[in-house]
Amino acid sequence: MDRVRRLQNGSDVRGVAVEGEKGRTVDLTTPVAEAIAESFGEWVIKKLEEEKGRPVEDVKISLGRDPRISGASLSVGIFAGLARAGCMVFDMGLATTPACFMSTLLLPFNYDASIMMTASHLPYTRNGLKFFTKKGGLTSPEVEEICDIAARKYANRQVKVSTLLTPPRKVNFMSAYSNHLRNIIKERVNHPVHYDTPLLGFQIIVNAGNGSGGFFTWDVLDKLGADTFGSINLQPDGMFPNHIPNPEDKVAMALTRASVLENSADLGIVFDTDVDRSGVVDKEGNPINGDKLIALMSAIVLREHPDSTIVTDARTSMALTKFITERGGHHCLYRVGYRNVIDKGIELNKAGINAHLMMETSGHGALKENYFLDDGAYMVVRIIIEMVRMKLEGSDEGIGSLIKDLEEPLESAELRMDVLSEPRYAKAKAVEVIETFKNYIEEGKLGGWELDSCGDCWVSDGCLVDATDSPTVIDAHMYRAKVSDERHGEYGWVHIRQSIHNPNIAVNMQSTISGGCLSITRVLRDKFLLASGMDYVLDITEIDKYAGI
């Protein structure tokens, strides 16, 4: 039962689906997928009956998947589980995560819920599940509830795999979703000469990373008149032979940059496997991801909503805060985790604070105008619309000019510390380390370090706790501290967090002075890890190496 429960990773389910990873055994099997799908189907039916106050029939749930090699076998279990729960099942085939959510809204499909089978940018050996209703993605507590029910089903089931008697109905939803995106571009650009082909004269390179994003080339860009010659890695391949399908990956960005420059293209696009994340390359070949992508989207959003709050995770730079505030916006630093960031934006809007953009530095991003949906394709759509608008207004600078005054941190680093513990105790040990870190700062043991917070948006205790009547459940412990000294004043920050997906602790830091990250690392090592004895709980090899020890 614990093995099934441990498949929960925040608001997703993730596990090893095929052999090939050293030290990892297969734990997301077809029978396990069936138990989870059945539990989700029952959960959806229960929620609909609570809303309507009566029994419901013909509950419709769709399934989409990325091209991973384990997709076909796991699909059998998911179809069986949903049918076992009494749901009507619709097979979308190769799809994207945002499309799965939109399948609950767009007519004539309008499904009651949807599942996307993906493990995002993780290795080909992994797979996972993301869950949606018409209200959006499920929360971590909801997924925990479903996994708990599934664990009991799996443990008590005599026959692990059932036979699906009724095959799912195949649907071509991606065609409808592509048409939806095309209509948004046409309507928002409203081209005065060629309304139906507003991208004529633009060359746009797409790097789909051999994931699910190739559709954007032939079903969106090509049909709007764009020249997509030079696009790469468009064919789905579940082994991901060319590079990690991740807009943060240096190889992915370098290959896209090379194609943009070689073809003198106007824009390059990089998608992750399931297209809920994206990054871009401007016409000059400059990669735009991380803080730069948030800044670009902020510039676009604040042009239309100048008083908006931009919600980001707590790993963004002080320069980004300056960039946002100089354009009339407000910056809310919040917990790492894309669901955390999006849910904070939803909460702020309910409280009367306009938050039109929520983005994580990993490339996850959602807009209020798009159902608060984590959608990498929609982000690119908004960038393309802005690029065309600028051209129509007579500018030849390209979208990179929108962030030319964004300052970059002089130094930044990310280090990892594995938790030296059995898997079942790893999370508890990580929490112990992080809470001890907080106590050391509050007790003044780390001179010049102070827990950071954002009082404007009711966030306190270093982006951990919501100071509201109903604080959000914590899915991973983390704190951010600002770092100062007498000579430089405040010169950087350090963020320490428990990983949701792996038994380790991530440390991110930035500095505006030369040698600042090295200084932060040495204080962290000598005055916290060694002084507290936490070096016996953690593998601090990366810390030692970075500190030059």
PDB file of C-alpha atoms in Angstrom, residues 16-298:
ATOM      1  CA  VAL A  16       8.969   4.080 -12.849  1.00  0.00           C
ATOM      2  CA  ALA A  17       6.997   2.365 -15.635  1.00  0.00           C
ATOM      3  CA  VAL A  18       9.712   0.368 -17.441  1.00  0.00           C
ATOM      4  CA  GLU A  19      13.040  -1.083 -16.393  1.00  0.00           C
ATOM      5  CA  GLY A  20      16.222   0.740 -17.278  1.00  0.00           C
ATOM      6  CA  GLU A  21      17.016   2.988 -14.296  1.00  0.00           C
ATOM      7  CA  LYS A  22      19.814   1.862 -12.045  1.00  0.00           C
ATOM      8  CA  GLY A  23      18.641   1.495  -8.476  1.00  0.00           C
ATOM      9  CA  ARG A  24      14.952   1.971  -9.318  1.00  0.00           C
ATOM     10  CA  THR A  25      12.354  -0.769  -9.611  1.00  0.00           C
ATOM     11  CA  VAL A  26       9.149  -0.569 -11.638  1.00  0.00           C
ATOM     12  CA  ASP A  27       6.344   0.682  -9.403  1.00  0.00           C
ATOM     13  CA  LEU A  28       3.844   2.217 -11.837  1.00  0.00           C
ATOM     14  CA  THR A  29       2.472  -0.994 -13.348  1.00  0.00           C
ATOM     15  CA  THR A  30      -0.672  -1.623 -15.380  1.00  0.00           C
ATOM     16  CA  PRO A  31      -2.568  -3.041 -12.333  1.00  0.00           C
ATOM     17  CA  VAL A  32      -1.549  -0.010 -10.235  1.00  0.00           C
ATOM     18  CA  ALA A  33      -2.667   2.352 -13.005  1.00  0.00           C
ATOM     19  CA  GLU A  34      -5.997   0.533 -13.137  1.00  0.00           C
ATOM     20  CA  ALA A  35      -6.542   0.938  -9.389  1.00  0.00           C
ATOM     21  CA  ILE A  36      -5.696   4.647  -9.531  1.00  0.00           C
ATOM     22  CA  ALA A  37      -7.953   5.239 -12.564  1.00  0.00           C
ATOM     23  CA  GLU A  38     -10.844   3.393 -10.914  1.00  0.00           C
ATOM     24  CA  SER A  39     -10.403   5.461  -7.764  1.00  0.00           C
ATOM     25  CA  PHE A  40     -10.343   8.679  -9.811  1.00  0.00           C
ATOM     26  CA  GLY A  41     -13.499   7.650 -11.681  1.00  0.00           C
ATOM     27  CA  GLU A  42     -15.310   6.943  -8.417  1.00  0.00           C
ATOM     28  CA  TRP A  43     -14.054  10.219  -6.973  1.00  0.00           C
ATOM     29  CA  VAL A  44     -15.388  12.157  -9.994  1.00  0.00           C
ATOM     30  CA  ILE A  45     -18.792  10.471  -9.742  1.00  0.00           C
ATOM     31  CA  LYS A  46     -18.970  11.229  -6.019  1.00  0.00           C
ATOM     32  CA  LYS A  47     -18.138  14.921  -6.558  1.00  0.00           C
ATOM     33  CA  LEU A  48     -20.727  15.270  -9.343  1.00  0.00           C
ATOM     34  CA  GLU A  49     -23.393  13.653  -7.164  1.00  0.00           C
ATOM     35  CA  GLU A  50     -22.549  16.023  -4.308  1.00  0.00           C
ATOM     36  CA  GLU A  51     -22.832  19.030  -6.644  1.00  0.00           C
ATOM     37  CA  LYS A  52     -26.106  17.944  -8.246  1.00  0.00           C
ATOM     38  CA  GLY A  53     -27.701  16.370  -5.199  1.00  0.00           C
ATOM     39  CA  ARG A  54     -28.717  13.251  -7.130  1.00  0.00           C
ATOM     40  CA  PRO A  55     -27.244  10.134  -8.748  1.00  0.00           C
ATOM     41  CA  VAL A  56     -25.432  10.766 -12.046  1.00  0.00           C
ATOM     42  CA  GLU A  57     -25.154   8.604 -15.147  1.00  0.00           C
ATOM     43  CA  ASP A  58     -23.014   8.596 -18.274  1.00  0.00           C
ATOM     44  CA  VAL A  59     -20.023  10.277 -16.615  1.00  0.00           C
ATOM     45  CA  LYS A  60     -17.512  10.941 -19.396  1.00  0.00           C
ATOM     46  CA  ILE A  61     -13.739  10.893 -18.864  1.00  0.00           C
ATOM     47  CA  SER A  62     -11.052  11.336 -21.520  1.00  0.00           C
ATOM     48  CA  LEU A  63      -7.479  10.044 -21.564  1.00  0.00           C
ATOM     49  CA  GLY A  64      -4.569  11.596 -23.435  1.00  0.00           C
ATOM     50  CA  ARG A  65      -0.924  10.595 -23.360  1.00  0.00           C
ATOM     51  CA  ASP A  66       2.554  11.636 -24.426  1.00  0.00           C
ATOM     52  CA  PRO A  67       4.661   9.275 -26.633  1.00  0.00           C
ATOM     53  CA  ARG A  68       6.390   7.347 -23.832  1.00  0.00           C
ATOM     54  CA  ILE A  69       6.958   3.678 -24.587  1.00  0.00           C
ATOM     55  CA  SER A  70       4.971   2.612 -21.507  1.00  0.00           C
ATOM     56  CA  GLY A  71       1.896   4.543 -22.633  1.00  0.00           C
ATOM     57  CA  ALA A  72       0.140   1.746 -24.508  1.00  0.00           C
ATOM     58  CA  SER A  73       0.320  -0.835 -21.704  1.00  0.00           C
ATOM     59  CA  LEU A  74      -0.654   1.628 -18.975  1.00  0.00           C
ATOM     60  CA  SER A  75      -3.576   2.859 -21.102  1.00  0.00           C
ATOM     61  CA  VAL A  76      -5.099  -0.622 -20.949  1.00  0.00           C
ATOM     62  CA  GLY A  77      -5.168  -0.430 -17.167  1.00  0.00           C
ATOM     63  CA  ILE A  78      -6.546   3.112 -17.112  1.00  0.00           C
ATOM     64  CA  PHE A  79      -9.331   2.297 -19.570  1.00  0.00           C
ATOM     65  CA  ALA A  80     -10.213  -0.770 -17.492  1.00  0.00           C
ATOM     66  CA  GLY A  81     -10.185   1.174 -14.223  1.00  0.00           C
ATOM     67  CA  LEU A  82     -12.419   3.953 -15.516  1.00  0.00           C
ATOM     68  CA  ALA A  83     -14.843   1.416 -16.997  1.00  0.00           C
ATOM     69  CA  ARG A  84     -14.808  -0.479 -13.717  1.00  0.00           C
ATOM     70  CA  ALA A  85     -15.859   2.733 -11.953  1.00  0.00           C
ATOM     71  CA  GLY A  86     -18.819   3.018 -14.319  1.00  0.00           C
ATOM     72  CA  CYS A  87     -17.509   5.832 -16.518  1.00  0.00           C
ATOM     73  CA  MET A  88     -17.707   6.295 -20.284  1.00  0.00           C
ATOM     74  CA  VAL A  89     -14.143   6.413 -21.615  1.00  0.00           C
ATOM     75  CA  PHE A  90     -12.795   8.473 -24.524  1.00  0.00           C
ATOM     76  CA  ASP A  91      -9.338   7.870 -25.996  1.00  0.00           C
ATOM     77  CA  MET A  92      -7.647  11.076 -27.219  1.00  0.00           C
ATOM     78  CA  GLY A  93      -4.455   9.244 -28.170  1.00  0.00           C
ATOM     79  CA  LEU A  94      -1.335  11.419 -28.441  1.00  0.00           C
ATOM     80  CA  ALA A  95      -2.257  14.666 -26.691  1.00  0.00           C
ATOM     81  CA  THR A  96      -0.980  17.438 -24.454  1.00  0.00           C
ATOM     82  CA  THR A  97      -1.712  18.220 -20.832  1.00  0.00           C
ATOM     83  CA  PRO A  98      -3.487  21.535 -21.581  1.00  0.00           C
ATOM     84  CA  ALA A  99      -5.589  19.812 -24.251  1.00  0.00           C
ATOM     85  CA  CYS A 100      -6.783  17.253 -21.713  1.00  0.00           C
ATOM     86  CA  PHE A 101      -8.132  20.021 -19.503  1.00  0.00           C
ATOM     87  CA  MET A 102      -9.689  21.832 -22.466  1.00  0.00           C
ATOM     88  CA  SER A 103     -11.481  18.607 -23.407  1.00  0.00           C
ATOM     89  CA  THR A 104     -13.665  19.221 -20.345  1.00  0.00           C
ATOM     90  CA  LEU A 105     -14.731  22.641 -21.677  1.00  0.00           C
ATOM     91  CA  LEU A 106     -14.768  22.720 -25.488  1.00  0.00           C
ATOM     92  CA  LEU A 107     -17.987  21.663 -27.206  1.00  0.00           C
ATOM     93  CA  PRO A 108     -19.104  19.166 -28.350  1.00  0.00           C
ATOM     94  CA  PHE A 109     -16.696  17.147 -26.163  1.00  0.00           C
ATOM     95  CA  ASN A 110     -17.350  18.731 -22.780  1.00  0.00           C
ATOM     96  CA  TYR A 111     -16.136  15.729 -20.748  1.00  0.00           C
ATOM     97  CA  ASP A 112     -16.700  15.590 -17.005  1.00  0.00           C
ATOM     98  CA  ALA A 113     -13.013  14.913 -16.316  1.00  0.00           C
ATOM     99  CA  SER A 114      -9.754  13.984 -17.995  1.00  0.00           C
ATOM    100  CA  ILE A 115      -6.473  12.193 -17.336  1.00  0.00           C
ATOM    101  CA  MET A 116      -3.156  13.010 -19.002  1.00  0.00           C
ATOM    102  CA  MET A 117      -0.529  10.276 -18.931  1.00  0.00           C
ATOM    103  CA  THR A 118       2.914  11.899 -18.816  1.00  0.00           C
ATOM    104  CA  ALA A 119       6.026  12.299 -16.715  1.00  0.00           C
ATOM    105  CA  SER A 120       6.931  15.640 -18.293  1.00  0.00           C
ATOM    106  CA  HIS A 121      10.706  15.898 -18.884  1.00  0.00           C
ATOM    107  CA  LEU A 122      11.682  12.877 -16.791  1.00  0.00           C
ATOM    108  CA  PRO A 123      13.496   9.912 -18.430  1.00  0.00           C
ATOM    109  CA  TYR A 124      11.745   7.509 -20.790  1.00  0.00           C
ATOM    110  CA  THR A 125      11.553   4.951 -17.973  1.00  0.00           C
ATOM    111  CA  ARG A 126       9.116   7.114 -15.996  1.00  0.00           C
ATOM    112  CA  ASN A 127       5.447   7.846 -16.498  1.00  0.00           C
ATOM    113  CA  GLY A 128       2.684   9.482 -14.544  1.00  0.00           C
ATOM    114  CA  LEU A 129      -0.855  10.823 -14.398  1.00  0.00           C
ATOM    115  CA  LYS A 130      -2.330  14.310 -14.182  1.00  0.00           C
ATOM    116  CA  PHE A 131      -5.999  14.751 -13.326  1.00  0.00           C
ATOM    117  CA  PHE A 132      -8.518  17.389 -14.380  1.00  0.00           C
ATOM    118  CA  THR A 133     -12.144  18.309 -13.869  1.00  0.00           C
ATOM    119  CA  LYS A 134     -13.971  21.293 -15.334  1.00  0.00           C
ATOM    120  CA  LYS A 135     -12.638  23.290 -12.353  1.00  0.00           C
ATOM    121  CA  GLY A 136      -9.013  22.650 -13.299  1.00  0.00           C
ATOM    122  CA  GLY A 137      -6.234  20.405 -12.070  1.00  0.00           C
ATOM    123  CA  LEU A 138      -6.655  18.454  -8.870  1.00  0.00           C
ATOM    124  CA  THR A 139      -4.870  19.642  -5.738  1.00  0.00           C
ATOM    125  CA  SER A 140      -2.265  17.675  -3.793  1.00  0.00           C
ATOM    126  CA  PRO A 141      -4.749  16.692  -1.024  1.00  0.00           C
ATOM    127  CA  GLU A 142      -7.224  15.464  -3.653  1.00  0.00           C
ATOM    128  CA  VAL A 143      -4.585  13.333  -5.387  1.00  0.00           C
ATOM    129  CA  GLU A 144      -3.480  12.025  -1.990  1.00  0.00           C
ATOM    130  CA  GLU A 145      -7.071  10.955  -1.292  1.00  0.00           C
ATOM    131  CA  ILE A 146      -7.308   9.144  -4.652  1.00  0.00           C
ATOM    132  CA  CYS A 147      -3.960   7.376  -4.150  1.00  0.00           C
ATOM    133  CA  ASP A 148      -4.995   6.289  -0.666  1.00  0.00           C
ATOM    134  CA  ILE A 149      -8.188   4.708  -2.023  1.00  0.00           C
ATOM    135  CA  ALA A 150      -6.216   3.122  -4.875  1.00  0.00           C
ATOM    136  CA  ALA A 151      -3.683   1.642  -2.450  1.00  0.00           C
ATOM    137  CA  ARG A 152      -6.445  -0.146  -0.539  1.00  0.00           C
ATOM    138  CA  LYS A 153      -8.065  -1.363  -3.771  1.00  0.00           C
ATOM    139  CA  TYR A 154      -4.779  -2.707  -5.048  1.00  0.00           C
ATOM    140  CA  ALA A 155      -3.873  -4.433  -1.792  1.00  0.00           C
ATOM    141  CA  ASN A 156      -7.261  -6.138  -1.442  1.00  0.00           C
ATOM    142  CA  ARG A 157      -7.818  -7.113  -5.085  1.00  0.00           C
ATOM    143  CA  GLN A 158      -7.703 -10.801  -5.891  1.00  0.00           C
ATOM    144  CA  VAL A 159      -7.295 -10.340  -9.637  1.00  0.00           C
ATOM    145  CA  LYS A 160      -4.852  -7.529 -10.367  1.00  0.00           C
ATOM    146  CA  VAL A 161      -5.824  -6.874 -14.004  1.00  0.00           C
ATOM    147  CA  SER A 162      -9.384  -6.908 -15.286  1.00  0.00           C
ATOM    148  CA  THR A 163     -10.420  -7.499 -18.878  1.00  0.00           C
ATOM    149  CA  LEU A 164     -11.871  -4.453 -20.579  1.00  0.00           C
ATOM    150  CA  LEU A 165     -14.984  -5.655 -22.380  1.00  0.00           C
ATOM    151  CA  THR A 166     -15.991  -2.328 -23.915  1.00  0.00           C
ATOM    152  CA  PRO A 167     -13.213  -0.572 -25.853  1.00  0.00           C
ATOM    153  CA  PRO A 168     -12.910   3.202 -25.371  1.00  0.00           C
ATOM    154  CA  ARG A 169     -14.283   5.535 -28.005  1.00  0.00           C
ATOM    155  CA  LYS A 170     -11.506   7.178 -30.027  1.00  0.00           C
ATOM    156  CA  VAL A 171     -11.827  10.950 -30.518  1.00  0.00           C
ATOM    157  CA  ASN A 172      -9.768  13.476 -32.489  1.00  0.00           C
ATOM    158  CA  PHE A 173      -9.751  16.205 -29.882  1.00  0.00           C
ATOM    159  CA  MET A 174      -6.345  17.640 -30.807  1.00  0.00           C
ATOM    160  CA  SER A 175      -7.800  18.910 -34.095  1.00  0.00           C
ATOM    161  CA  ALA A 176     -10.467  20.862 -32.196  1.00  0.00           C
ATOM    162  CA  TYR A 177      -7.897  22.161 -29.704  1.00  0.00           C
ATOM    163  CA  SER A 178      -5.611  23.331 -32.535  1.00  0.00           C
ATOM    164  CA  ASN A 179      -8.535  25.139 -34.142  1.00  0.00           C
ATOM    165  CA  HIS A 180      -9.217  26.804 -30.783  1.00  0.00           C
ATOM    166  CA  LEU A 181      -5.641  28.130 -30.642  1.00  0.00           C
ATOM    167  CA  ARG A 182      -5.749  29.303 -34.269  1.00  0.00           C
ATOM    168  CA  ASN A 183      -8.949  31.249 -33.644  1.00  0.00           C
ATOM    169  CA  ILE A 184      -7.398  33.006 -30.641  1.00  0.00           C
ATOM    170  CA  ILE A 185      -4.442  34.173 -32.748  1.00  0.00           C
ATOM    171  CA  LYS A 186      -6.667  35.314 -35.622  1.00  0.00           C
ATOM    172  CA  GLU A 187      -9.064  37.197 -33.363  1.00  0.00           C
ATOM    173  CA  ARG A 188      -6.407  38.854 -31.193  1.00  0.00           C
ATOM    174  CA  VAL A 189      -4.185  39.875 -34.139  1.00  0.00           C
ATOM    175  CA  ASN A 190      -7.168  40.928 -36.302  1.00  0.00           C
ATOM    176  CA  HIS A 191      -4.842  41.395 -39.273  1.00  0.00           C
ATOM    177  CA  PRO A 192      -6.096  44.214 -41.539  1.00  0.00           C
ATOM    178  CA  VAL A 193      -5.034  42.468 -44.790  1.00  0.00           C
ATOM    179  CA  HIS A 194      -5.042  38.683 -44.292  1.00  0.00           C
ATOM    180  CA  TYR A 195      -7.204  37.861 -41.285  1.00  0.00           C
ATOM    181  CA  ASP A 196      -7.067  34.060 -41.727  1.00  0.00           C
ATOM    182  CA  THR A 197      -3.297  33.910 -42.251  1.00  0.00           C
ATOM    183  CA  PRO A 198      -1.887  36.494 -39.816  1.00  0.00           C
ATOM    184  CA  LEU A 199       1.520  34.772 -39.680  1.00  0.00           C
ATOM    185  CA  LEU A 200       2.373  35.241 -43.353  1.00  0.00           C
ATOM    186  CA  GLY A 201       5.905  36.615 -43.624  1.00  0.00           C
ATOM    187  CA  PHE A 202       7.028  35.156 -40.271  1.00  0.00           C
ATOM    188  CA  GLN A 203       9.386  32.213 -39.907  1.00  0.00           C
ATOM    189  CA  ILE A 204       8.929  30.328 -36.652  1.00  0.00           C
ATOM    190  CA  ILE A 205      11.070  27.369 -35.543  1.00  0.00           C
ATOM    191  CA  VAL A 206       9.549  24.719 -33.254  1.00  0.00           C
ATOM    192  CA  ASN A 207      11.566  22.213 -31.208  1.00  0.00           C
ATOM    193  CA  ALA A 208       9.054  19.694 -29.858  1.00  0.00           C
ATOM    194  CA  GLY A 209      11.719  17.529 -28.216  1.00  0.00           C
ATOM    195  CA  ASN A 210      10.102  14.418 -29.788  1.00  0.00           C
ATOM    196  CA  GLY A 211       7.210  14.885 -27.387  1.00  0.00           C
ATOM    197  CA  SER A 212       3.573  15.819 -28.034  1.00  0.00           C
ATOM    198  CA  GLY A 213       4.186  19.358 -29.294  1.00  0.00           C
ATOM    199  CA  GLY A 214       4.665  18.727 -33.004  1.00  0.00           C
ATOM    200  CA  PHE A 215       0.970  19.476 -33.627  1.00  0.00           C
ATOM    201  CA  PHE A 216       1.679  23.155 -32.980  1.00  0.00           C
ATOM    202  CA  THR A 217       3.790  23.279 -36.136  1.00  0.00           C
ATOM    203  CA  TRP A 218       1.471  21.697 -38.703  1.00  0.00           C
ATOM    204  CA  ASP A 219      -1.943  22.286 -37.099  1.00  0.00           C
ATOM    205  CA  VAL A 220      -1.449  25.828 -35.793  1.00  0.00           C
ATOM    206  CA  LEU A 221       1.483  27.709 -37.342  1.00  0.00           C
ATOM    207  CA  ASP A 222       1.398  26.251 -40.858  1.00  0.00           C
ATOM    208  CA  LYS A 223      -2.339  26.805 -41.190  1.00  0.00           C
ATOM    209  CA  LEU A 224      -1.929  30.443 -40.108  1.00  0.00           C
ATOM    210  CA  GLY A 225       0.581  31.076 -42.883  1.00  0.00           C
ATOM    211  CA  ALA A 226       3.871  30.825 -40.982  1.00  0.00           C
ATOM    212  CA  ASP A 227       7.040  29.403 -42.519  1.00  0.00           C
ATOM    213  CA  THR A 228       8.159  26.627 -40.151  1.00  0.00           C
ATOM    214  CA  PHE A 229      11.128  25.362 -42.170  1.00  0.00           C
ATOM    215  CA  GLY A 230      13.992  24.487 -39.833  1.00  0.00           C
ATOM    216  CA  SER A 231      11.780  23.075 -37.068  1.00  0.00           C
ATOM    217  CA  ILE A 232      13.327  20.085 -35.296  1.00  0.00           C
ATOM    218  CA  ASN A 233      12.423  16.980 -33.282  1.00  0.00           C
ATOM    219  CA  LEU A 234       8.773  17.128 -34.305  1.00  0.00           C
ATOM    220  CA  GLN A 235       8.130  13.394 -34.597  1.00  0.00           C
ATOM    221  CA  PRO A 236       6.949  11.755 -31.350  1.00  0.00           C
ATOM    222  CA  ASP A 237       9.527   9.325 -29.971  1.00  0.00           C
ATOM    223  CA  GLY A 238       9.085   7.975 -26.452  1.00  0.00           C
ATOM    224  CA  MET A 239      12.810   7.350 -26.083  1.00  0.00           C
ATOM    225  CA  PHE A 240      13.557  11.087 -26.554  1.00  0.00           C
ATOM    226  CA  PRO A 241      16.739  10.402 -28.547  1.00  0.00           C
ATOM    227  CA  ASN A 242      17.925  13.969 -29.187  1.00  0.00           C
ATOM    228  CA  HIS A 243      17.749  15.732 -25.828  1.00  0.00           C
ATOM    229  CA  ILE A 244      15.666  16.078 -22.699  1.00  0.00           C
ATOM    230  CA  PRO A 245      12.329  17.625 -23.773  1.00  0.00           C
ATOM    231  CA  ASN A 246      12.628  20.537 -21.408  1.00  0.00           C
ATOM    232  CA  PRO A 247      12.798  24.311 -22.078  1.00  0.00           C
ATOM    233  CA  GLU A 248      15.355  24.537 -19.261  1.00  0.00           C
ATOM    234  CA  ASP A 249      17.678  22.055 -20.973  1.00  0.00           C
ATOM    235  CA  LYS A 250      20.801  23.698 -22.397  1.00  0.00           C
ATOM    236  CA  VAL A 251      21.017  21.300 -25.337  1.00  0.00           C
ATOM    237  CA  ALA A 252      17.375  21.933 -26.287  1.00  0.00           C
ATOM    238  CA  MET A 253      17.932  25.670 -26.207  1.00  0.00           C
ATOM    239  CA  ALA A 254      21.262  25.485 -28.062  1.00  0.00           C
ATOM    240  CA  LEU A 255      19.795  23.415 -30.917  1.00  0.00           C
ATOM    241  CA  THR A 256      16.819  25.766 -31.214  1.00  0.00           C
ATOM    242  CA  ARG A 257      19.091  28.805 -31.161  1.00  0.00           C
ATOM    243  CA  ALA A 258      21.267  27.327 -33.906  1.00  0.00           C
ATOM    244  CA  SER A 259      18.239  26.711 -36.121  1.00  0.00           C
ATOM    245  CA  VAL A 260      16.871  30.219 -35.523  1.00  0.00           C
ATOM    246  CA  LEU A 261      20.184  31.815 -36.502  1.00  0.00           C
ATOM    247  CA  GLU A 262      20.807  29.495 -39.458  1.00  0.00           C
ATOM    248  CA  ASN A 263      17.368  30.242 -40.915  1.00  0.00           C
ATOM    249  CA  SER A 264      17.177  33.915 -39.851  1.00  0.00           C
ATOM    250  CA  ALA A 265      13.881  33.049 -38.172  1.00  0.00           C
ATOM    251  CA  ASP A 266      11.727  35.482 -36.219  1.00  0.00           C
ATOM    252  CA  LEU A 267      11.155  33.181 -33.258  1.00  0.00           C
ATOM    253  CA  GLY A 268      12.135  29.800 -31.854  1.00  0.00           C
ATOM    254  CA  ILE A 269       9.899  27.732 -29.580  1.00  0.00           C
ATOM    255  CA  VAL A 270      10.876  24.920 -27.201  1.00  0.00           C
ATOM    256  CA  PHE A 271       8.197  22.687 -25.666  1.00  0.00           C
ATOM    257  CA  ASP A 272       8.490  20.118 -22.946  1.00  0.00           C
ATOM    258  CA  THR A 273       7.074  16.616 -23.494  1.00  0.00           C
ATOM    259  CA  ASP A 274       3.432  17.353 -22.643  1.00  0.00           C
ATOM    260  CA  VAL A 275       3.433  21.059 -23.651  1.00  0.00           C
ATOM    261  CA  ASP A 276       2.459  22.538 -20.308  1.00  0.00           C
ATOM    262  CA  ARG A 277       5.842  24.312 -20.347  1.00  0.00           C
ATOM    263  CA  SER A 278       7.614  26.314 -23.008  1.00  0.00           C
ATOM    264  CA  GLY A 279      10.526  28.624 -23.679  1.00  0.00           C
ATOM    265  CA  VAL A 280      11.460  30.755 -26.668  1.00  0.00           C
ATOM    266  CA  VAL A 281      14.462  32.071 -28.591  1.00  0.00           C
ATOM    267  CA  ASP A 282      14.297  35.596 -30.034  1.00  0.00           C
ATOM    268  CA  LYS A 283      15.400  36.586 -33.549  1.00  0.00           C
ATOM    269  CA  GLU A 284      18.886  37.448 -32.271  1.00  0.00           C
ATOM    270  CA  GLY A 285      19.320  33.913 -30.934  1.00  0.00           C
ATOM    271  CA  ASN A 286      18.882  34.851 -27.267  1.00  0.00           C
ATOM    272  CA  PRO A 287      17.306  32.064 -25.186  1.00  0.00           C
ATOM    273  CA  ILE A 288      14.313  33.283 -23.185  1.00  0.00           C
ATOM    274  CA  ASN A 289      13.417  31.012 -20.280  1.00  0.00           C
ATOM    275  CA  GLY A 290      13.431  31.223 -16.488  1.00  0.00           C
ATOM    276  CA  ASP A 291      13.309  34.822 -15.220  1.00  0.00           C
ATOM    277  CA  LYS A 292      13.546  36.139 -18.783  1.00  0.00           C
ATOM    278  CA  LEU A 293      10.396  34.310 -19.857  1.00  0.00           C
ATOM    279  CA  ILE A 294       8.543  35.564 -16.788  1.00  0.00           C
ATOM    280  CA  ALA A 295       9.722  39.091 -17.588  1.00  0.00           C
ATOM    281  CA  LEU A 296       8.591  38.758 -21.216  1.00  0.00           C
ATOM    282  CA  MET A 297       5.140  37.522 -20.230  1.00  0.00           C
ATOM    283  CA  SER A 298       4.942  40.205 -17.526  1.00  0.00           C
TER     284      SER A 298
END
